[in-house]
Short mmCIF file of C-alpha atoms and ligand atoms in Angstrom, two decimals:
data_model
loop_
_atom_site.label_atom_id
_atom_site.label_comp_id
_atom_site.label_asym_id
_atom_site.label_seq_id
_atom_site.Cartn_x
_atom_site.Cartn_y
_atom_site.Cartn_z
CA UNK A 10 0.00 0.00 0.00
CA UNK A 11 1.49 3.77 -0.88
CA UNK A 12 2.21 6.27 2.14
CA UNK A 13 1.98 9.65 1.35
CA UNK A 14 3.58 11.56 3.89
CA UNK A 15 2.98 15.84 4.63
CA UNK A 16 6.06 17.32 6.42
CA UNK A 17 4.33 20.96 7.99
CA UNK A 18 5.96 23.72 9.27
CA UNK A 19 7.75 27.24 9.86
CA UNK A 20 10.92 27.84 7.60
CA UNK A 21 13.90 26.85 8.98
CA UNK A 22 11.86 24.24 11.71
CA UNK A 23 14.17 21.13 10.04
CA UNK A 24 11.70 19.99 7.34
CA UNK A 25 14.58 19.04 4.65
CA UNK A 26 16.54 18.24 7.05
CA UNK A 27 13.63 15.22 8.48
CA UNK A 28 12.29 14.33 5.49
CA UNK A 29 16.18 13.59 3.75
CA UNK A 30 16.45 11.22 6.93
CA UNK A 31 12.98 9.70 6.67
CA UNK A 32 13.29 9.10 3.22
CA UNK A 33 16.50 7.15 3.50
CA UNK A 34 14.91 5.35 6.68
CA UNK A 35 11.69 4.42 4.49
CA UNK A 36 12.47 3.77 1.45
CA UNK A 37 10.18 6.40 0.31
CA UNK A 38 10.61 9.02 -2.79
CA UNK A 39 11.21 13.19 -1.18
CA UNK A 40 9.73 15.72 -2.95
CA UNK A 41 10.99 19.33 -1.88
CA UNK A 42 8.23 22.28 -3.66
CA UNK A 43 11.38 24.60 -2.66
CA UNK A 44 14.71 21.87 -4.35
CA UNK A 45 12.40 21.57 -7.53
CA UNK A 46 11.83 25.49 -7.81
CA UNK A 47 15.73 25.95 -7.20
CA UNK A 48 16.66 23.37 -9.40
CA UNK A 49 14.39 24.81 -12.47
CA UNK A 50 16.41 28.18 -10.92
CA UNK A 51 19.58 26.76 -11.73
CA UNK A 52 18.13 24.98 -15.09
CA UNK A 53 17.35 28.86 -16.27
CA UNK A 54 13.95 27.80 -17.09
CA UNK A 55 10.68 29.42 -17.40
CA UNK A 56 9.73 28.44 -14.38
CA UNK A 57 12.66 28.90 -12.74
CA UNK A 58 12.50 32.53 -13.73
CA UNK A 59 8.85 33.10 -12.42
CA UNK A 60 9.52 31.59 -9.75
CA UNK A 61 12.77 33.14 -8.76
CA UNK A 62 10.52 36.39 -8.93
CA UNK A 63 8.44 35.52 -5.61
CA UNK A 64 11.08 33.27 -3.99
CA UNK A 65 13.35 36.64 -3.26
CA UNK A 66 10.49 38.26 -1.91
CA UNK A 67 9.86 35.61 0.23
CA UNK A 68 6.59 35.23 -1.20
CA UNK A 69 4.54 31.89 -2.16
CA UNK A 70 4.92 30.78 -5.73
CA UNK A 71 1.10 31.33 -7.07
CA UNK A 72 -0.64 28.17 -6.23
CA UNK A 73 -1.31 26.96 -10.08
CA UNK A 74 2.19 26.69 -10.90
CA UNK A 75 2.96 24.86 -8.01
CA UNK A 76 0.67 22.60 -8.29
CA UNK A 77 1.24 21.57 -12.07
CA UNK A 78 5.24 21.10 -11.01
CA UNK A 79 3.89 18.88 -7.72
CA UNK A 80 1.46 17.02 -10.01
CA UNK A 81 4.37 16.69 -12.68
CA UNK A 82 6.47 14.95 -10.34
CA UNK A 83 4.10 12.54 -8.49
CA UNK A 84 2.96 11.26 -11.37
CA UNK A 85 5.97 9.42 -12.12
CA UNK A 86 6.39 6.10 -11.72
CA UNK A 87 8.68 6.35 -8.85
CA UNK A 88 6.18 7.98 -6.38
CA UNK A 89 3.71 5.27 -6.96
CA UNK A 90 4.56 3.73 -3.76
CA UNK A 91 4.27 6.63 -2.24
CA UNK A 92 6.27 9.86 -0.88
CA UNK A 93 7.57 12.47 1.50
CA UNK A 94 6.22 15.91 0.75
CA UNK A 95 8.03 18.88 2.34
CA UNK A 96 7.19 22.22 1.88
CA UNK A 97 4.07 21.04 -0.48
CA UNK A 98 0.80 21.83 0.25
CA UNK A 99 1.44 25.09 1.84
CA UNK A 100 -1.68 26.76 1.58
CA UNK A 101 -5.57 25.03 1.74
CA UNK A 102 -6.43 24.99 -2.33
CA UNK A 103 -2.63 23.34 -2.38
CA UNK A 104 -4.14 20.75 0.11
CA UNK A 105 -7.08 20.12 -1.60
CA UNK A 106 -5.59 19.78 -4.86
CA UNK A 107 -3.20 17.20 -3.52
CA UNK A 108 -6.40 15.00 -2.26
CA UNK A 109 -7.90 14.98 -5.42
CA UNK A 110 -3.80 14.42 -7.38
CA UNK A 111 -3.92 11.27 -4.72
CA UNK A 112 -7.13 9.68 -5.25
CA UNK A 113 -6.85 9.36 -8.65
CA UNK A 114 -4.29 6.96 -7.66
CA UNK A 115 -6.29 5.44 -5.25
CA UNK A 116 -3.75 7.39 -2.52
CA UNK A 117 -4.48 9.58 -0.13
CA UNK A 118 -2.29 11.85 2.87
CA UNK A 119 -1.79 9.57 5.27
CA UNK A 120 -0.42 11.39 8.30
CA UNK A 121 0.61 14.95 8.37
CA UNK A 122 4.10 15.73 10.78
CA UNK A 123 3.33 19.15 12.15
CA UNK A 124 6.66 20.32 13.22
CA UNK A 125 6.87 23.16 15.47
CA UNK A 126 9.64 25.53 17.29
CA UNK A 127 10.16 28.85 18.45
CA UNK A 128 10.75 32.04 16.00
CA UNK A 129 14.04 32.51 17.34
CA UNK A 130 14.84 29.31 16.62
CA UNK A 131 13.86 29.41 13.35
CA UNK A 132 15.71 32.21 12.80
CA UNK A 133 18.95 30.83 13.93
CA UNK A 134 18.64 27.81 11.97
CA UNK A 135 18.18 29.74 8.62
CA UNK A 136 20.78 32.33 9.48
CA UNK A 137 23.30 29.55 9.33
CA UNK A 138 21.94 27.32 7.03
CA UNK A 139 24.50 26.03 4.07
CA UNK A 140 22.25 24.16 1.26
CA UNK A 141 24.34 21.81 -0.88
CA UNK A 142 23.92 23.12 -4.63
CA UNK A 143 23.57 19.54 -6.36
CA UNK A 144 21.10 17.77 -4.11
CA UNK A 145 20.13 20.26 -1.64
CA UNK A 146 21.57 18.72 1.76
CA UNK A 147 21.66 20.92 4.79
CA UNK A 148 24.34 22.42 7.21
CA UNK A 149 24.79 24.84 9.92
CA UNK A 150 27.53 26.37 10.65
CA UNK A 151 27.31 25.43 14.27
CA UNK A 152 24.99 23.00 14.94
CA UNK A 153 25.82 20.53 12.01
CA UNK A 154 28.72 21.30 10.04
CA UNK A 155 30.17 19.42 6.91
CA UNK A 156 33.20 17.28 7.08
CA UNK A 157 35.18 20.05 4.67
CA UNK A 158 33.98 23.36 4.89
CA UNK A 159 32.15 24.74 2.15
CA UNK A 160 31.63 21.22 0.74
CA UNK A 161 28.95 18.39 0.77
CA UNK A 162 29.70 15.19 2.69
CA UNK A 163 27.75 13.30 0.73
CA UNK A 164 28.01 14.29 -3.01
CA UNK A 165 30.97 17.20 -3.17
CA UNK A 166 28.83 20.02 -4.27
CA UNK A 167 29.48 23.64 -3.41
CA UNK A 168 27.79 24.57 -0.29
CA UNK A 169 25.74 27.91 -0.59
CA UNK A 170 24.01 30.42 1.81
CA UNK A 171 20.30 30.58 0.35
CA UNK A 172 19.77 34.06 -1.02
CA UNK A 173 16.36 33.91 0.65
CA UNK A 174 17.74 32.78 4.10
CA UNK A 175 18.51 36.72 5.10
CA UNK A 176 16.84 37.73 8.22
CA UNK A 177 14.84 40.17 6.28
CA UNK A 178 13.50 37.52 3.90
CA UNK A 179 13.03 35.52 6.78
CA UNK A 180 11.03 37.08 8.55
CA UNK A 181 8.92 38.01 5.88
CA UNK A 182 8.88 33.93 5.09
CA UNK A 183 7.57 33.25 8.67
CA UNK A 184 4.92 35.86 7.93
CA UNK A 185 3.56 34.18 4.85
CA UNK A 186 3.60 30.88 6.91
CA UNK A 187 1.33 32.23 9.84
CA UNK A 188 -0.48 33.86 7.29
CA UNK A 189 -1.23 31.71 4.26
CA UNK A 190 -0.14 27.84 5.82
CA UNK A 191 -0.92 27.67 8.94
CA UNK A 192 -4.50 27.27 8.42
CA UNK A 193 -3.31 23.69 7.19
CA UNK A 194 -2.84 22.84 11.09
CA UNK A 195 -6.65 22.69 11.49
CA UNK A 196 -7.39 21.35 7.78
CA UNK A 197 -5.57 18.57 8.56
CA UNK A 198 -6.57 17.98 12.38
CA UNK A 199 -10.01 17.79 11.57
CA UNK A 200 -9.56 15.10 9.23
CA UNK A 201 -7.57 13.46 12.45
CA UNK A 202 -4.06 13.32 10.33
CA UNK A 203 -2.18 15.68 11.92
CA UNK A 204 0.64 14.48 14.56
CA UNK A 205 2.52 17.44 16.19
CA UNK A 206 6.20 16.81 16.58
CA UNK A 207 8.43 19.32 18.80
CA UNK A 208 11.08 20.56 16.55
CA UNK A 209 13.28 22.89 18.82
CA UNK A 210 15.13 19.44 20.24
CA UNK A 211 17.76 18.25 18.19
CA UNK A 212 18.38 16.49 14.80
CA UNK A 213 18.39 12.95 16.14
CA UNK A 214 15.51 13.60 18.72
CA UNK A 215 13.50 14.71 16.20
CA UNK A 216 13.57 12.12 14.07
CA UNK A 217 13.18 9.56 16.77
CA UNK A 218 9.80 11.29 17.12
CA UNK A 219 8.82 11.66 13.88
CA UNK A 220 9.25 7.75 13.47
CA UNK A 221 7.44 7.17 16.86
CA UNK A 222 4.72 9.26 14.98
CA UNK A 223 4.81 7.46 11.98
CA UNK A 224 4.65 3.85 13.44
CA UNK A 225 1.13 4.97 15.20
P1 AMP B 312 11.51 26.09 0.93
O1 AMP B 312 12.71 25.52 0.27
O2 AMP B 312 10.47 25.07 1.25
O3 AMP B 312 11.86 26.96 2.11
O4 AMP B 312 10.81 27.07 -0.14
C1 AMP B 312 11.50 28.20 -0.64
C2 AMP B 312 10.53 29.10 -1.38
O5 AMP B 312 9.99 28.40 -2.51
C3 AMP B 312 9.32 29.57 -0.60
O6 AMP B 312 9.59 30.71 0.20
C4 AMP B 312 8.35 29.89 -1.74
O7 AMP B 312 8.68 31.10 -2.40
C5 AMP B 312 8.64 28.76 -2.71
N1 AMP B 312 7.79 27.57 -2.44
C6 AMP B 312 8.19 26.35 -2.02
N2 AMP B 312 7.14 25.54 -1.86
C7 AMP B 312 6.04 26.25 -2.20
C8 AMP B 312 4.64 25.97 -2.22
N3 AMP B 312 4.17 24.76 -1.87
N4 AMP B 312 3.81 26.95 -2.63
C9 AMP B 312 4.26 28.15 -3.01
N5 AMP B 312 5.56 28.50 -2.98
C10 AMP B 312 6.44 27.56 -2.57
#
């Protein structure tokens, strides 16, 4: 049977980080909304462009586009046993769309990881954050540093600060979230998938939870 899995939450909570570790701990496919907009970024495509446009604001890519590049991707043949979503759905017509994406599959969202942490927190994380260019893996510069500096540990890429990880951006990111995804917290609680995971503990912790969560 396919799992489709929702990773929720603030930027900078630990969302790539979580779902790079589920997703080698389950076997399942991880679809980033944000790695496929930077990698069409990097591609110099149409999409990339438009998108690029809201991304520096620290804006939400207009929901239509987003969801033709999410629906792109899950269709293939790869996700048919199902997936970790992070960073998609983001706002409630994202959400629904997704349902409908699913069930034509005969899928659905099965649980929904709600992870949560302080705004200070967040903001630390992303101030630090160091996003490998190939594959997107994550670093901080305290908290979790590569092996080489300025270098991925598991693929040799370049390591790069976001250019949407400034505190100004940030803080116009968290913003958006309150704003525009956070009503997903009660979409998905009423429907009784939502499991709320405490993100401010550390990288293993977290995961130990999220598992936990995912076992229920
Ligand atoms: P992330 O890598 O998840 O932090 O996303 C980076 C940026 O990509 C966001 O600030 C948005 O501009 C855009 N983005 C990613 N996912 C979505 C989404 N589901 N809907 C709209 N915009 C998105």
């Amino acid at each position: 049977m396919a799992i489709y899995i929702v990773l929720l939450g603030p930027p900078g909570v630990g969302k790539g980080t979580q779902a790079k570790i589920l997703a080698e701990s389950t076997e399942l496919v991880h679809i980033s909304s944000g790695d496929l907009f930077r990698e069409n970024i990097g591609n110099q495509t149409e999409l990339g462009k438009l998108a690029k446009s809201y991304m520096d604001k620290g804006e939400l890519v207009p929901d239509d586009v987003t969801i033709a590049m999410i629906r792109d991707r899950i269709f293939r043949p790869d996700c048919k046993t199902g997936a970790i979503l992070d960073g998609f759905p983001r706002t409630p017509p994202q959400a629904d769309e997704l349902e409908k994406m699913l069930a034509e599959f005969g899928g659905q969202v099965d649980t929904v990881l709600y992870i949560t942490a302080a705004e200070s927190i967040l903001i630390e994380r992303t101030s630090g954050r160091w996003s490998c260019r190939a594959q997107g893996h994550i670093y901080h510069q305290e908290f979790n540093m590569p092996k080489q500096a300025g270098i991925c540990d598991y693929d040799g890429s370049e390591l790069y600060h976001r250019d949407d990880d400034t505190a100004e951006t940030v803080a116009i990111r968290i913003g958006v979230y309150l704003e525009q995804t956070m009503p997903l917290v009660e979409y998905y609680r009423k429907r009784g998938k939502l499991v709320e995971v405490n993100g401010a503990q550390g990288v293993e912790q977290v995961t130990k939870d999220l598992l936990t969560a995912l076992k229920k």
